[in-house]
CSV table of C-alpha atoms and ligand atoms in Angstrom, one decimal:
chain,number,residue,atom,x,y,z
A,733,MET,CA,6.6,67.4,59.4
A,734,THR,CA,5.7,65.6,56.1
A,735,LEU,CA,7.0,68.2,53.7
A,736,GLN,CA,10.3,69.2,55.2
A,737,ASP,CA,12.4,71.2,52.7
A,738,LYS,CA,10.0,70.6,49.8
A,739,THR,CA,9.4,73.6,47.6
A,740,ALA,CA,5.8,74.6,46.8
A,741,LEU,CA,4.1,77.1,44.4
A,742,ILE,CA,0.5,78.1,45.0
A,743,THR,CA,-1.2,80.2,42.3
A,744,GLY,CA,-3.8,82.4,43.9
A,745,GLY,CA,-2.1,82.0,47.3
A,746,SER,CA,-3.0,85.4,48.7
A,747,SER,CA,-6.6,84.6,49.7
A,748,GLY,CA,-9.1,81.8,50.6
A,749,ILE,CA,-8.2,78.2,49.8
A,750,GLY,CA,-4.7,79.2,48.4
A,751,LEU,CA,-3.8,81.2,51.5
A,752,ALA,CA,-5.0,78.4,53.9
A,753,SER,CA,-3.0,75.9,51.8
A,754,ALA,CA,0.2,78.1,52.0
A,755,ARG,CA,-0.2,78.1,55.8
A,756,ALA,CA,-0.7,74.4,56.0
A,757,LEU,CA,2.2,73.6,53.6
A,758,ARG,CA,4.5,75.8,55.6
A,759,ARG,CA,3.4,74.2,58.8
A,760,GLU,CA,4.5,70.9,57.3
A,761,GLY,CA,7.9,72.3,56.5
A,762,ALA,CA,7.6,73.4,52.9
A,763,LEU,CA,9.2,76.4,51.4
A,764,VAL,CA,6.4,78.3,49.8
A,765,ALA,CA,5.8,80.8,46.9
A,766,ILE,CA,2.5,82.3,46.2
A,767,THR,CA,1.1,84.3,43.3
A,768,GLY,CA,-1.8,86.6,42.6
A,769,ARG,CA,-2.6,89.7,40.6
A,770,ARG,CA,-2.9,92.2,43.5
A,771,ARG,CA,0.4,93.2,45.1
A,772,ASP,CA,-1.2,94.5,48.3
A,773,ALA,CA,-3.0,91.2,48.9
A,774,LEU,CA,0.3,89.3,48.3
A,775,GLU,CA,2.2,91.5,50.7
A,776,ALA,CA,-0.5,91.1,53.4
A,777,ALA,CA,-0.3,87.3,53.0
A,778,ARG,CA,3.5,87.4,53.3
A,779,ALA,CA,3.2,89.6,56.5
A,780,GLU,CA,1.0,86.8,58.0
A,781,LEU,CA,2.9,83.8,56.6
A,782,GLY,CA,6.5,84.9,57.2
A,783,SER,CA,9.1,86.9,55.4
A,784,ASP,CA,10.7,83.8,53.8
A,785,VAL,CA,7.6,83.3,51.6
A,786,LEU,CA,8.2,84.3,47.9
A,787,ILE,CA,5.5,86.5,46.5
A,788,ILE,CA,5.0,86.7,42.7
A,789,GLU,CA,2.6,89.2,41.1
A,790,GLY,CA,1.0,88.0,37.9
A,791,ASP,CA,-2.1,86.8,36.1
A,792,VAL,CA,-2.3,83.1,35.2
A,793,SER,CA,-4.1,83.9,32.0
A,794,ASN,CA,-1.0,85.8,30.8
A,795,LEU,CA,1.8,83.6,29.4
A,796,ASP,CA,4.5,86.3,29.9
A,797,ASP,CA,3.5,86.5,33.6
A,798,LEU,CA,3.7,82.7,33.8
A,799,GLN,CA,7.3,82.8,32.5
A,800,ARG,CA,8.2,85.5,35.0
A,801,MET,CA,6.6,83.3,37.7
A,802,ARG,CA,8.7,80.3,36.6
A,803,ASP,CA,11.9,82.4,36.6
A,804,ALA,CA,11.2,83.8,40.0
A,805,VAL,CA,10.7,80.3,41.5
A,806,ASP,CA,13.8,79.1,39.7
A,807,ALA,CA,15.9,82.0,41.1
A,808,LYS,CA,14.7,81.4,44.6
A,809,PHE,CA,14.3,77.6,44.9
A,810,GLY,CA,16.0,76.2,41.8
A,811,HIS,CA,13.4,73.5,41.5
A,812,LEU,CA,9.9,72.7,42.5
A,813,ASP,CA,8.3,69.7,44.3
A,814,ILE,CA,4.7,70.8,44.7
A,815,LEU,CA,2.4,72.9,42.5
A,816,PHE,CA,-1.1,73.8,43.6
A,817,ALA,CA,-2.7,75.3,40.5
A,818,ASN,CA,-5.5,77.0,42.5
A,819,ALA,CA,-6.1,80.5,40.9
A,820,GLY,CA,-9.6,80.6,39.5
A,821,LEU,CA,-12.7,82.6,39.0
A,822,ALA,CA,-16.3,81.8,39.8
A,823,ILE,CA,-19.0,84.0,38.2
A,824,ALA,CA,-22.5,83.3,37.1
A,825,THR,CA,-23.0,83.1,33.3
A,826,PRO,CA,-26.7,82.8,32.6
A,827,LEU,CA,-27.2,81.3,29.2
A,828,GLU,CA,-29.5,84.1,28.0
A,829,THR,CA,-27.3,87.0,29.0
A,830,CYS,CA,-23.7,85.9,29.1
A,831,ASP,CA,-21.5,87.7,26.6
A,832,GLU,CA,-18.4,86.7,24.7
A,833,ALA,CA,-16.0,88.8,27.0
A,834,THR,CA,-17.3,86.9,30.1
A,835,TYR,CA,-16.9,83.6,28.3
A,836,SER,CA,-13.3,84.4,27.4
A,837,ARG,CA,-12.5,85.7,30.9
A,838,ILE,CA,-13.6,82.6,32.7
A,839,MET,CA,-12.1,80.2,30.2
A,840,ASP,CA,-8.8,82.1,30.0
A,841,ILE,CA,-8.3,82.1,33.8
A,842,ASN,CA,-9.7,78.7,34.7
A,843,VAL,CA,-8.8,76.5,31.7
A,844,LYS,CA,-6.0,78.3,29.8
A,845,GLY,CA,-4.5,79.6,33.1
A,846,THR,CA,-4.4,76.1,34.7
A,847,PHE,CA,-3.0,74.4,31.6
A,848,PHE,CA,-0.2,76.9,31.0
A,849,THR,CA,0.7,77.2,34.7
A,850,VAL,CA,1.5,73.5,34.7
A,851,GLN,CA,3.4,73.9,31.4
A,852,ALA,CA,5.4,76.8,32.7
A,853,VAL,CA,6.7,75.1,35.8
A,854,LEU,CA,7.3,71.7,34.3
A,855,PRO,CA,11.0,72.3,33.7
A,856,LEU,CA,11.4,72.9,37.4
A,857,MET,CA,9.4,70.0,38.7
A,858,ARG,CA,11.5,67.2,40.3
A,859,GLU,CA,10.9,63.5,40.1
A,860,GLY,CA,8.5,62.4,42.8
A,861,GLY,CA,6.7,65.8,42.6
A,862,SER,CA,3.0,66.4,43.1
A,863,ILE,CA,0.7,68.7,41.1
A,864,ILE,CA,-2.7,69.5,42.5
A,865,LEU,CA,-5.3,71.1,40.3
A,866,ASN,CA,-8.3,72.9,41.9
A,867,THR,CA,-11.5,71.9,40.3
A,868,SER,CA,-15.0,72.2,41.9
A,869,TRP,CA,-18.0,70.1,43.0
A,870,LEU,CA,-19.7,72.0,40.2
A,871,ASN,CA,-17.8,69.9,37.6
A,872,GLN,CA,-20.4,67.1,38.0
A,873,VAL,CA,-23.7,68.8,38.6
A,874,GLY,CA,-26.1,70.9,36.5
A,875,ALA,CA,-26.5,74.1,38.4
A,876,PRO,CA,-28.5,76.9,36.7
A,877,GLY,CA,-26.4,79.9,35.6
A,878,ARG,CA,-23.1,78.0,36.1
A,879,ALA,CA,-22.5,76.6,32.6
A,880,LEU,CA,-19.1,78.1,32.1
A,881,LEU,CA,-17.8,77.7,35.6
A,882,SER,CA,-18.9,74.1,35.6
A,883,ALA,CA,-17.5,73.4,32.1
A,884,SER,CA,-14.2,75.1,33.0
A,885,LYS,CA,-13.8,73.0,36.1
A,886,ALA,CA,-14.8,69.9,34.2
A,887,ALA,CA,-11.9,70.7,31.9
A,888,VAL,CA,-9.6,71.1,34.9
A,889,ARG,CA,-10.8,67.7,36.2
A,890,SER,CA,-10.0,66.2,32.8
A,891,PHE,CA,-6.5,67.8,32.8
A,892,ALA,CA,-5.7,65.9,36.0
A,893,ARG,CA,-6.3,62.6,34.1
A,894,THR,CA,-4.4,63.4,31.0
A,895,MET,CA,-1.5,65.3,32.7
A,896,ALA,CA,-1.2,62.4,35.2
A,897,ALA,CA,-0.8,60.0,32.2
A,898,GLU,CA,1.6,62.3,30.4
A,899,LEU,CA,3.8,63.0,33.4
A,900,LEU,CA,3.9,59.4,34.7
A,901,PRO,CA,7.3,58.7,33.0
A,902,ARG,CA,8.7,61.6,35.0
A,903,ARG,CA,7.2,60.2,38.2
A,904,ILE,CA,5.2,63.4,38.8
A,905,ARG,CA,1.8,62.7,40.2
A,906,VAL,CA,-1.2,64.9,39.1
A,907,ASN,CA,-4.5,64.8,41.0
A,908,ALA,CA,-7.5,67.2,41.4
A,909,ILE,CA,-9.1,68.5,44.5
A,910,SER,CA,-12.8,69.3,44.4
A,911,PRO,CA,-14.0,71.7,47.0
A,912,GLY,CA,-17.7,72.2,47.7
A,913,SER,CA,-19.0,75.6,48.8
A,914,ILE,CA,-16.2,77.0,50.9
A,915,GLU,CA,-16.4,80.2,53.0
A,916,THR,CA,-13.8,82.4,51.3
A,917,PRO,CA,-13.7,86.0,49.9
A,918,LEU,CA,-14.9,84.5,46.6
A,919,HIS,CA,-18.4,84.4,48.0
A,920,ARG,CA,-18.3,87.9,49.4
A,921,GLN,CA,-19.8,90.8,47.6
A,922,SER,CA,-18.0,94.1,47.9
A,923,GLY,CA,-19.3,96.2,50.7
A,924,GLN,CA,-21.3,93.2,52.1
A,925,SER,CA,-21.8,93.4,55.9
A,926,GLU,CA,-20.7,90.5,58.1
A,927,GLU,CA,-24.3,90.0,59.0
A,928,ALA,CA,-25.4,89.8,55.4
A,929,PHE,CA,-22.6,87.3,54.7
A,930,ARG,CA,-23.6,85.1,57.6
A,931,ALA,CA,-27.1,85.0,56.4
A,932,TYR,CA,-25.8,84.0,52.9
A,933,ALA,CA,-23.5,81.4,54.4
A,934,GLU,CA,-26.4,79.9,56.3
A,935,ARG,CA,-28.6,79.7,53.2
A,936,VAL,CA,-25.9,78.0,51.2
A,937,GLY,CA,-24.9,75.8,54.1
A,938,ALA,CA,-28.5,74.6,54.4
A,939,GLN,CA,-28.2,73.2,50.8
A,940,VAL,CA,-25.2,71.0,51.9
A,941,PRO,CA,-25.9,67.5,53.4
A,942,MET,CA,-23.5,68.4,56.3
A,943,GLY,CA,-25.5,71.5,57.0
A,944,ARG,CA,-22.8,74.1,56.6
A,945,MET,CA,-20.3,75.7,54.1
A,946,GLY,CA,-16.8,74.3,54.3
A,947,ARG,CA,-13.7,76.1,55.7
A,948,ALA,CA,-10.6,76.8,53.6
A,949,GLU,CA,-8.5,74.9,56.2
A,950,GLU,CA,-10.5,71.8,55.5
A,951,ILE,CA,-9.5,72.0,51.8
A,952,ALA,CA,-5.9,72.8,52.8
A,953,ALA,CA,-5.7,69.5,54.7
A,954,GLY,CA,-6.6,67.7,51.5
A,955,VAL,CA,-3.9,69.7,49.6
A,956,VAL,CA,-1.3,68.7,52.2
A,957,PHE,CA,-2.4,65.0,51.8
A,958,LEU,CA,-2.1,65.2,48.0
A,959,ALA,CA,1.2,67.0,48.2
A,960,SER,CA,2.8,64.4,50.5
A,961,ASP,CA,3.8,60.8,50.1
A,962,ALA,CA,0.7,59.9,52.2
A,963,SER,CA,-1.1,60.0,48.8
A,964,SER,CA,1.6,58.1,46.9
A,965,TYR,CA,-0.8,55.7,45.3
A,966,MET,CA,-3.2,58.4,44.0
A,967,LEU,CA,-2.9,59.3,40.4
A,968,GLY,CA,-5.2,61.3,38.1
A,969,ALA,CA,-7.8,61.1,40.8
A,970,GLU,CA,-10.3,63.7,42.2
A,971,MET,CA,-10.4,64.2,46.0
A,972,VAL,CA,-14.0,65.5,46.6
A,973,MET,CA,-14.3,67.6,49.8
A,974,ASP,CA,-17.8,69.1,49.6
A,975,GLY,CA,-19.8,68.0,52.7
A,976,GLY,CA,-21.6,65.5,50.5
A,977,ARG,CA,-23.0,68.2,48.2
A,978,ALA,CA,-22.4,66.5,44.9
A,979,GLU,CA,-22.7,63.0,46.2
A,980,LEU,CA,-25.9,62.7,48.3
B,2139,LIG,N1,-14.8,79.0,47.5
B,2139,LIG,C1,-15.5,78.0,47.0
B,2139,LIG,O1,-16.7,77.8,47.3
B,2139,LIG,C2,-14.9,77.2,45.9
B,2139,LIG,C3,-15.5,76.0,45.5
B,2139,LIG,C4,-15.0,75.2,44.5
B,2139,LIG,C5,-13.8,75.6,43.9
B,2139,LIG,N2,-13.2,76.7,44.3
B,2139,LIG,C6,-11.9,77.1,43.6
B,2139,LIG,O2,-10.9,77.3,44.5
B,2139,LIG,C7,-10.0,78.3,43.9
B,2139,LIG,C8,-9.7,79.4,45.0
B,2139,LIG,O3,-10.9,80.0,45.3
B,2139,LIG,P1,-11.2,80.8,46.7
B,2139,LIG,O4,-12.5,80.5,47.1
B,2139,LIG,O5,-10.0,80.6,47.6
B,2139,LIG,O6,-11.2,82.3,46.1
B,2139,LIG,P2,-10.5,83.7,46.6
B,2139,LIG,O7,-10.5,83.7,48.1
B,2139,LIG,O8,-11.2,84.7,45.8
B,2139,LIG,O9,-9.0,83.6,46.1
B,2139,LIG,C9,-8.7,83.5,44.8
B,2139,LIG,C10,-7.2,83.7,44.6
B,2139,LIG,O10,-6.8,83.5,43.3
B,2139,LIG,C11,-6.2,84.7,42.8
B,2139,LIG,N3,-6.5,84.9,41.4
B,2139,LIG,C12,-7.7,85.1,40.9
B,2139,LIG,N4,-7.6,85.2,39.6
B,2139,LIG,C13,-6.3,85.2,39.2
B,2139,LIG,C14,-5.6,85.3,38.1
B,2139,LIG,N5,-6.2,85.5,36.9
B,2139,LIG,N6,-4.2,85.1,38.1
B,2139,LIG,C15,-3.6,84.9,39.3
B,2139,LIG,N7,-4.3,84.8,40.5
B,2139,LIG,C16,-5.6,84.9,40.4
B,2139,LIG,C17,-6.7,85.8,43.8
B,2139,LIG,O11,-5.8,86.9,43.9
B,2139,LIG,P3,-5.9,88.2,42.9
B,2139,LIG,O12,-7.4,88.6,42.9
B,2139,LIG,O13,-5.1,89.3,43.6
B,2139,LIG,O14,-5.4,87.8,41.6
B,2139,LIG,C18,-6.7,85.0,45.1
B,2139,LIG,O15,-5.4,84.9,45.6
B,2139,LIG,C19,-10.6,78.8,42.6
B,2139,LIG,O16,-10.1,78.1,41.6
B,2139,LIG,C20,-12.1,78.4,42.8
B,2139,LIG,O17,-12.7,78.2,41.6
B,2139,LIG,C21,-13.7,77.5,45.3
């Protein structure tokens, strides 16, 4: 196990990529805390992951919640080795119709939430620690209707560079992971049948050079790599895991 006795915090760890990463980090021996806004989803995740997992309810765009998150991690672990700043929102924001409230919502969660999540836990981060920021393949392409999602994820990509430089004296590495289209609840519409979702996944998969959407477990494998000493010479970098979508 590569992460034996390391402590890890995953924001948005109750679903999708965050939940798969919690599973993978635990498998590698890490002690894990997960966050999210919905208590029921957190409890369901803990029931699956194991009763030793710390669950913390809170919204990453709320600075009081982030302080509570930091205090809960401090009380349980006393320090932190790994942060996966993963919580994020993906919604369409067509230029002609997007309103100010939607602008604020996406920027508050994806940009402000990521920045202040890192700030909140910094006092707990130990030397040799690893911070992983979840960006997106969309940070480097011009997809219609995705202006704010793409810009917010480009900001997150940029944070990985500046934070890496800023935290270098503390020997904390910061890198970004950049998923392509991954089959998670983020892509599911409420009430959508499994059949309708499969048809959607096939349509999206056909746009990917590898011919399919990705799996959350595939991104989690990248998170484990970035969290561990196997990636010890990576700093301020972006690990693209998108089936070739933004590259070919
Ligand atoms: N799936 C993809 O195709 C894809 C591609 C590129 C990048 N990403 C990025 O990957 C990350 C995870 O996405 P996913 O696909 O795994 O989505 P998901 O299955 O919908 O999971 C999102 C997680 O984040 C939590 N969350 C959302 N907003 C939050 C907030 N304001 N404060 C705290 N927690 C919050 C959710 O729990 P609650 O709802 O209970 O808060 C949930 O645990 C996001 O940053 C997303 O932009 C996803």
